mmCIF file of C-alpha atoms in Angstrom:
data_model
loop_
_atom_site.group_PDB
_atom_site.id
_atom_site.type_symbol
_atom_site.label_atom_id
_atom_site.label_comp_id
_atom_site.label_asym_id
_atom_site.label_seq_id
_atom_site.Cartn_x
_atom_site.Cartn_y
_atom_site.Cartn_z
ATOM 1 C CA MET H 1 29.907 -19.016 -43.432
ATOM 2 C CA GLU H 2 28.466 -15.565 -44.065
ATOM 3 C CA ALA H 3 24.922 -16.984 -44.218
ATOM 4 C CA LEU H 4 25.479 -18.703 -40.829
ATOM 5 C CA GLY H 5 26.536 -15.382 -39.304
ATOM 6 C CA TRP H 6 23.431 -13.568 -40.551
ATOM 7 C CA SER H 7 21.274 -16.410 -39.183
ATOM 8 C CA CYS H 8 22.782 -15.961 -35.706
ATOM 9 C CA VAL H 9 22.187 -12.220 -35.819
ATOM 10 C CA LEU H 10 18.553 -12.703 -36.823
ATOM 11 C CA GLY H 11 18.137 -15.276 -34.073
ATOM 12 C CA ILE H 12 19.467 -12.890 -31.460
ATOM 13 C CA LEU H 13 17.182 -10.101 -32.741
ATOM 14 C CA CYS H 14 14.127 -12.309 -32.712
ATOM 15 C CA LEU H 15 14.746 -13.636 -29.208
ATOM 16 C CA PRO H 16 13.621 -10.515 -27.322
ATOM 17 C CA ALA H 17 10.512 -10.304 -29.531
ATOM 18 C CA GLU H 18 9.543 -13.847 -28.586
ATOM 19 C CA VAL H 19 10.056 -13.103 -24.896
ATOM 20 C CA LEU H 20 7.930 -9.965 -25.135
ATOM 21 C CA LEU H 21 5.173 -11.866 -26.877
ATOM 22 C CA HIS H 22 5.029 -14.291 -23.953
ATOM 23 C CA THR H 23 5.317 -11.658 -21.214
ATOM 24 C CA TRP H 24 2.078 -11.032 -19.294
ATOM 25 C CA THR H 25 1.169 -9.119 -16.159
ATOM 26 C CA VAL H 26 -1.324 -9.386 -13.339
ATOM 27 C CA SER H 27 -2.699 -6.759 -10.920
ATOM 28 C CA GLN H 28 -5.064 -6.456 -7.974
ATOM 29 C CA GLU H 29 -7.074 -3.665 -6.368
ATOM 30 C CA PRO H 30 -6.984 -2.422 -3.735
ATOM 31 C CA SER H 31 -3.242 -2.971 -3.520
ATOM 32 C CA SER H 32 -2.875 -1.951 0.123
ATOM 33 C CA THR H 33 -4.573 -2.520 3.455
ATOM 34 C CA SER H 34 -8.358 -2.146 3.542
ATOM 35 C CA ILE H 35 -10.150 -1.603 6.875
ATOM 36 C CA LYS H 36 -13.762 -2.708 7.101
ATOM 37 C CA THR H 37 -16.408 -2.946 9.810
ATOM 38 C CA ILE H 38 -18.581 -5.891 10.746
ATOM 39 C CA ASN H 39 -21.449 -6.540 8.302
ATOM 40 C CA SER H 40 -19.859 -4.278 5.650
ATOM 41 C CA SER H 41 -18.744 -5.346 2.150
ATOM 42 C CA ALA H 42 -15.288 -5.672 0.647
ATOM 43 C CA GLU H 43 -14.441 -5.828 -3.040
ATOM 44 C CA ILE H 44 -11.305 -7.279 -4.619
ATOM 45 C CA SER H 45 -10.586 -6.823 -8.332
ATOM 46 C CA CYS H 46 -8.137 -9.067 -10.167
ATOM 47 C CA SER H 47 -6.972 -8.544 -13.733
ATOM 48 C CA THR H 48 -4.448 -9.919 -16.219
ATOM 49 C CA SER H 49 -3.143 -8.827 -19.562
ATOM 50 C CA LEU H 50 -3.812 -12.310 -20.941
ATOM 51 C CA SER H 51 -6.788 -12.655 -23.233
ATOM 52 C CA ASP H 52 -7.134 -16.408 -22.708
ATOM 53 C CA PRO H 53 -6.142 -17.389 -19.136
ATOM 54 C CA VAL H 54 -6.861 -20.928 -17.970
ATOM 55 C CA SER H 55 -7.900 -20.268 -14.390
ATOM 56 C CA LEU H 56 -8.032 -17.757 -11.540
ATOM 57 C CA SER H 57 -7.817 -18.565 -7.878
ATOM 58 C CA LEU H 58 -8.614 -16.160 -5.034
ATOM 59 C CA GLN H 59 -6.726 -17.326 -1.953
ATOM 60 C CA ARG H 60 -6.158 -16.251 1.627
ATOM 61 C CA ASN H 61 -2.863 -16.885 3.376
ATOM 62 C CA PHE H 62 -2.564 -15.728 7.013
ATOM 63 C CA HIS H 63 -2.899 -18.962 8.938
ATOM 64 C CA SER H 64 -2.892 -21.370 6.013
ATOM 65 C CA ARG H 65 -3.256 -21.054 2.271
ATOM 66 C CA THR H 66 -6.813 -21.859 1.305
ATOM 67 C CA ASP H 67 -8.875 -21.207 -1.821
ATOM 68 C CA VAL H 68 -11.738 -18.770 -1.479
ATOM 69 C CA SER H 69 -12.894 -19.153 -5.065
ATOM 70 C CA PHE H 70 -11.627 -20.974 -8.139
ATOM 71 C CA LEU H 71 -12.610 -19.963 -11.677
ATOM 72 C CA TYR H 72 -12.071 -21.883 -14.896
ATOM 73 C CA PHE H 73 -11.950 -19.911 -18.155
ATOM 74 C CA GLN H 74 -12.595 -20.837 -21.736
ATOM 75 C CA LYS H 75 -11.798 -18.243 -24.435
ATOM 76 C CA GLY H 76 -11.639 -15.512 -21.787
ATOM 77 C CA THR H 77 -15.047 -16.304 -20.277
ATOM 78 C CA ILE H 78 -15.868 -17.958 -16.923
ATOM 79 C CA LYS H 79 -17.159 -21.454 -17.569
ATOM 80 C CA LYS H 80 -16.899 -23.019 -14.110
ATOM 81 C CA MET H 81 -16.724 -21.570 -10.616
ATOM 82 C CA THR H 82 -16.315 -23.018 -7.138
ATOM 83 C CA ILE H 83 -16.635 -21.109 -3.826
ATOM 84 C CA THR H 84 -15.543 -22.209 -0.378
ATOM 85 C CA GLU H 85 -18.391 -23.287 1.878
ATOM 86 C CA GLU H 86 -17.910 -20.577 4.530
ATOM 87 C CA LEU H 87 -18.392 -17.860 1.903
ATOM 88 C CA GLN H 88 -20.938 -19.719 -0.194
ATOM 89 C CA ASN H 89 -23.760 -17.193 0.274
ATOM 90 C CA ARG H 90 -21.631 -14.115 0.928
ATOM 91 C CA ILE H 91 -19.403 -13.784 -2.180
ATOM 92 C CA HIS H 92 -20.406 -12.560 -5.630
ATOM 93 C CA VAL H 93 -18.215 -12.927 -8.721
ATOM 94 C CA SER H 94 -18.542 -10.763 -11.838
ATOM 95 C CA GLU H 95 -16.471 -10.294 -14.985
ATOM 96 C CA ARG H 96 -14.965 -6.930 -15.923
ATOM 97 C CA LYS H 97 -14.051 -5.600 -19.336
ATOM 98 C CA GLN H 98 -10.396 -4.679 -19.810
ATOM 99 C CA LEU H 99 -9.313 -1.913 -22.187
ATOM 100 C CA ASP H 100 -6.066 -3.724 -22.996
ATOM 101 C CA GLY H 101 -7.855 -6.869 -24.151
ATOM 102 C CA GLY H 102 -7.112 -8.783 -20.976
ATOM 103 C CA VAL H 103 -9.485 -10.360 -18.466
ATOM 104 C CA GLY H 104 -10.768 -8.904 -15.201
ATOM 105 C CA VAL H 105 -12.823 -10.354 -12.353
ATOM 106 C CA SER H 106 -14.340 -8.728 -9.255
ATOM 107 C CA PHE H 107 -15.004 -10.539 -5.971
ATOM 108 C CA LYS H 108 -17.462 -8.887 -3.610
ATOM 109 C CA ILE H 109 -17.673 -10.283 -0.082
ATOM 110 C CA ASP H 110 -20.742 -9.260 1.912
ATOM 111 C CA MET H 111 -21.437 -9.363 5.656
ATOM 112 C CA MET H 112 -17.783 -9.245 6.643
ATOM 113 C CA GLN H 113 -16.933 -10.797 10.032
ATOM 114 C CA LEU H 114 -13.910 -10.678 12.309
ATOM 115 C CA GLN H 115 -12.732 -14.074 11.079
ATOM 116 C CA ASP H 116 -12.618 -12.713 7.525
ATOM 117 C CA THR H 117 -9.513 -10.677 8.384
ATOM 118 C CA ASP H 118 -6.779 -12.071 6.128
ATOM 119 C CA LEU H 119 -4.415 -11.551 3.211
ATOM 120 C CA TYR H 120 -6.262 -12.101 -0.071
ATOM 121 C CA PHE H 121 -4.379 -12.536 -3.335
ATOM 122 C CA CYS H 122 -5.095 -13.676 -6.885
ATOM 123 C CA THR H 123 -3.253 -16.403 -8.798
ATOM 124 C CA TRP H 124 -3.652 -16.604 -12.573
ATOM 125 C CA SER H 125 -2.606 -19.611 -14.624
ATOM 126 C CA HIS H 126 -1.821 -19.863 -18.301
ATOM 127 C CA VAL H 127 -0.627 -22.680 -20.544
ATOM 128 C CA ASP H 128 2.220 -21.925 -22.946
ATOM 129 C CA LYS H 129 3.820 -25.248 -23.766
ATOM 130 C CA GLU H 130 3.592 -25.844 -20.046
ATOM 131 C CA PRO H 131 1.454 -24.418 -17.194
ATOM 132 C CA VAL H 132 2.611 -21.050 -15.855
ATOM 133 C CA THR H 133 1.195 -19.299 -12.792
ATOM 134 C CA LEU H 134 1.594 -15.698 -11.633
ATOM 135 C CA ALA H 135 0.273 -14.266 -8.350
ATOM 136 C CA THR H 136 -0.427 -10.714 -7.188
ATOM 137 C CA ASN H 137 0.975 -9.144 -4.044
ATOM 138 C CA GLY H 138 -2.433 -9.260 -2.393
ATOM 139 C CA THR H 139 -4.692 -7.110 -0.252
ATOM 140 C CA ILE H 140 -4.844 -7.147 3.538
ATOM 141 C CA ILE H 141 -8.445 -6.824 4.735
ATOM 142 C CA ILE H 142 -8.892 -5.991 8.421
ATOM 143 C CA VAL H 143 -12.373 -6.271 9.912
ATOM 144 C CA ARG H 144 -13.045 -4.189 13.039
ATOM 145 C CA GLU H 145 -16.008 -3.990 15.378
ATOM 146 C CA GLU H 146 -16.103 -0.188 15.031
ATOM 147 C CA ASP H 147 -14.770 2.223 12.488
ATOM 148 C CA LEU H 148 -11.517 3.584 13.931
ATOM 149 C CA GLN H 149 -11.933 6.959 12.232
ATOM 150 C CA GLU H 150 -15.495 7.431 13.516
ATOM 151 C CA LEU H 151 -14.346 6.322 16.987
ATOM 152 C CA CYS H 152 -11.523 8.884 16.947
ATOM 153 C CA GLY H 153 -13.905 11.536 15.680
ATOM 154 C CA PHE H 154 -16.386 10.744 18.433
ATOM 155 C CA GLY H 155 -13.591 10.836 21.008
ATOM 156 C CA ASN H 156 -12.403 14.204 19.746
ATOM 157 C CA HIS H 157 -15.978 15.520 19.939
ATOM 158 C CA ILE H 158 -16.310 14.400 23.574
ATOM 159 C CA LEU H 159 -12.904 15.879 24.388
ATOM 160 C CA ASN H 160 -13.862 19.239 22.868
ATOM 161 C CA LEU H 161 -17.134 19.238 24.793
ATOM 162 C CA VAL H 162 -15.335 18.480 28.050
ATOM 163 C CA LEU H 163 -12.859 21.298 27.403
ATOM 164 C CA ILE H 164 -15.681 23.751 26.715
ATOM 165 C CA VAL H 165 -17.532 22.800 29.896
ATOM 166 C CA PHE H 166 -14.332 22.986 31.924
ATOM 167 C CA SER H 167 -13.489 26.421 30.539
ATOM 168 C CA ALA H 168 -16.967 27.741 31.268
ATOM 169 C CA THR H 169 -16.850 26.356 34.801
ATOM 170 C CA ALA H 170 -13.392 27.818 35.462
ATOM 171 C CA PHE H 171 -14.499 31.239 34.181
ATOM 172 C CA THR H 172 -17.597 31.165 36.432
ATOM 173 C CA VAL H 173 -15.507 30.226 39.481
ATOM 174 C CA ILE H 174 -13.032 33.040 38.812
ATOM 175 C CA VAL H 175 -15.854 35.595 38.467
ATOM 176 C CA LEU H 176 -17.472 34.411 41.729
ATOM 177 C CA LEU H 177 -14.149 34.564 43.617
ATOM 178 C CA PHE H 178 -13.450 38.079 42.321
ATOM 179 C CA THR H 179 -16.943 39.261 43.286
ATOM 180 C CA GLY H 180 -16.665 37.723 46.776
ATOM 181 C CA ALA H 181 -13.270 39.377 47.318
ATOM 182 C CA MET H 182 -14.661 42.775 46.349
ATOM 183 C CA VAL H 183 -17.688 42.396 48.685
ATOM 184 C CA LEU H 184 -15.437 41.316 51.588
ATOM 185 C CA ARG H 185 -13.115 44.264 51.008
ATOM 186 C CA HIS H 186 -16.043 46.682 50.954
ATOM 187 C CA ARG H 187 -17.376 45.321 54.277
ATOM 188 C CA ARG H 188 -13.988 45.626 55.953
ATOM 189 C CA PHE H 189 -13.579 49.210 54.756
ATOM 190 C CA LYS H 190 -17.071 50.114 55.941
ATOM 191 C CA LYS H 191 -16.480 48.553 59.363
ATOM 192 C CA GLY H 192 -13.232 50.486 60.006
ATOM 193 C CA PHE H 193 -14.527 53.791 58.706
ATOM 194 C CA THR H 194 -15.262 56.601 61.390
ATOM 195 C CA ALA H 195 -17.483 59.455 60.321
ATOM 196 C CA GLY H 196 -16.024 62.950 60.999
ATOM 197 C CA ARG H 197 -17.912 65.833 62.754
ATOM 198 C CA ALA H 198 -19.966 68.009 60.555
ATOM 199 C CA ALA H 199 -18.525 71.471 60.078
ATOM 200 C CA GLU H 200 -20.490 74.269 61.871
ATOM 201 C CA PRO H 201 -21.894 76.911 59.625
ATOM 202 C CA PRO H 202 -20.014 80.227 59.900
ATOM 203 C CA GLY H 203 -21.625 82.888 62.220
ATOM 204 C CA PRO H 204 -22.478 86.466 61.323
ATOM 205 C CA PRO H 205 -19.480 88.717 60.755
ATOM 206 C CA ARG H 206 -18.338 90.720 63.767
ATOM 207 C CA PRO H 207 -18.650 94.522 63.637
ATOM 208 C CA PRO H 208 -15.387 96.329 63.252
ATOM 209 C CA ARG H 209 -13.827 97.691 66.437
ATOM 210 C CA PRO H 210 -14.007 101.444 66.857
ATOM 211 C CA GLN H 211 -10.724 103.189 66.516
ATOM 212 C CA HIS H 212 -9.879 105.707 69.340
ATOM 213 C CA THR H 213 -7.935 108.765 68.378
ATOM 214 C CA CYS H 214 -5.936 110.679 70.965
ATOM 215 C CA PRO H 215 -6.361 114.424 71.110
ATOM 216 C CA GLN H 216 -3.539 116.490 69.943
ATOM 217 C CA HIS H 217 -1.257 117.745 72.696
ATOM 218 C CA GLN H 218 -1.729 121.487 73.292
ATOM 219 C CA PRO H 219 0.232 123.354 75.925
ATOM 220 C CA TYR H 220 -2.585 125.673 76.610
ATOM 221 C CA LEU H 221 -6.247 124.847 77.111
ATOM 222 C CA VAL H 222 -8.910 127.609 77.231
ATOM 223 C CA THR H 223 -12.009 126.723 79.060
ATOM 224 C CA SER H 224 -15.321 128.338 78.890
ATOM 225 C CA LEU H 225 -14.686 130.007 82.240
ATOM 226 C CA GLY H 226 -11.840 131.970 80.905
ATOM 227 C CA PHE H 227 -9.100 130.218 82.881
ATOM 228 C CA ARG H 228 -5.816 129.501 81.286
ATOM 229 C CA GLY H 229 -3.779 126.691 82.413
ATOM 230 C CA ILE H 230 -0.749 124.918 81.540
ATOM 231 C CA LEU H 231 -0.904 121.220 80.827
#
């Protein structure tokens, strides 16, 4: 009975180890939205922690799920590859070395077109007593006719140029109006101005008036004839 108990304990302890040994992960880069322009290139990298996957499928799934490329592996190396006809001459597949001992693959799509806008994701398959598949979240690739950032930058440049021209024109108009107002005011002042008479130069100074002194009153006046009179 004691031996049976220890067996159950060992079985419970070994169960998580077995699960961990069979746990594997997958990843994809870029993991978010990628904006591209027409005739540019887009690269999608898929990786797994498995060292011996069976296959990898790159799929797109906006309108309908279709395979872009299907790879068959043998001992961690690509042995067979199929590519959809519409991307036959525009997609390049290359293997990548993984530091964790897993397997990595890069898909490079050249000459992107508007119809290439889609959700691209990777699906890895592995056989462990039975086939097991695991897919990534995917990457949304949007193809535009023009780069939105360059278009916004060009629009901002045009807007700044228009503002500069408008400011210079407004400043010139204000200066012209101020100059015209000053000229008009000067003309009106000149028209209503009456010149005053010129001041006459001062004449020569007048001579001082002679001062008359009255003779002192004397009751008696003696003349040369010897007469004496009374005043």
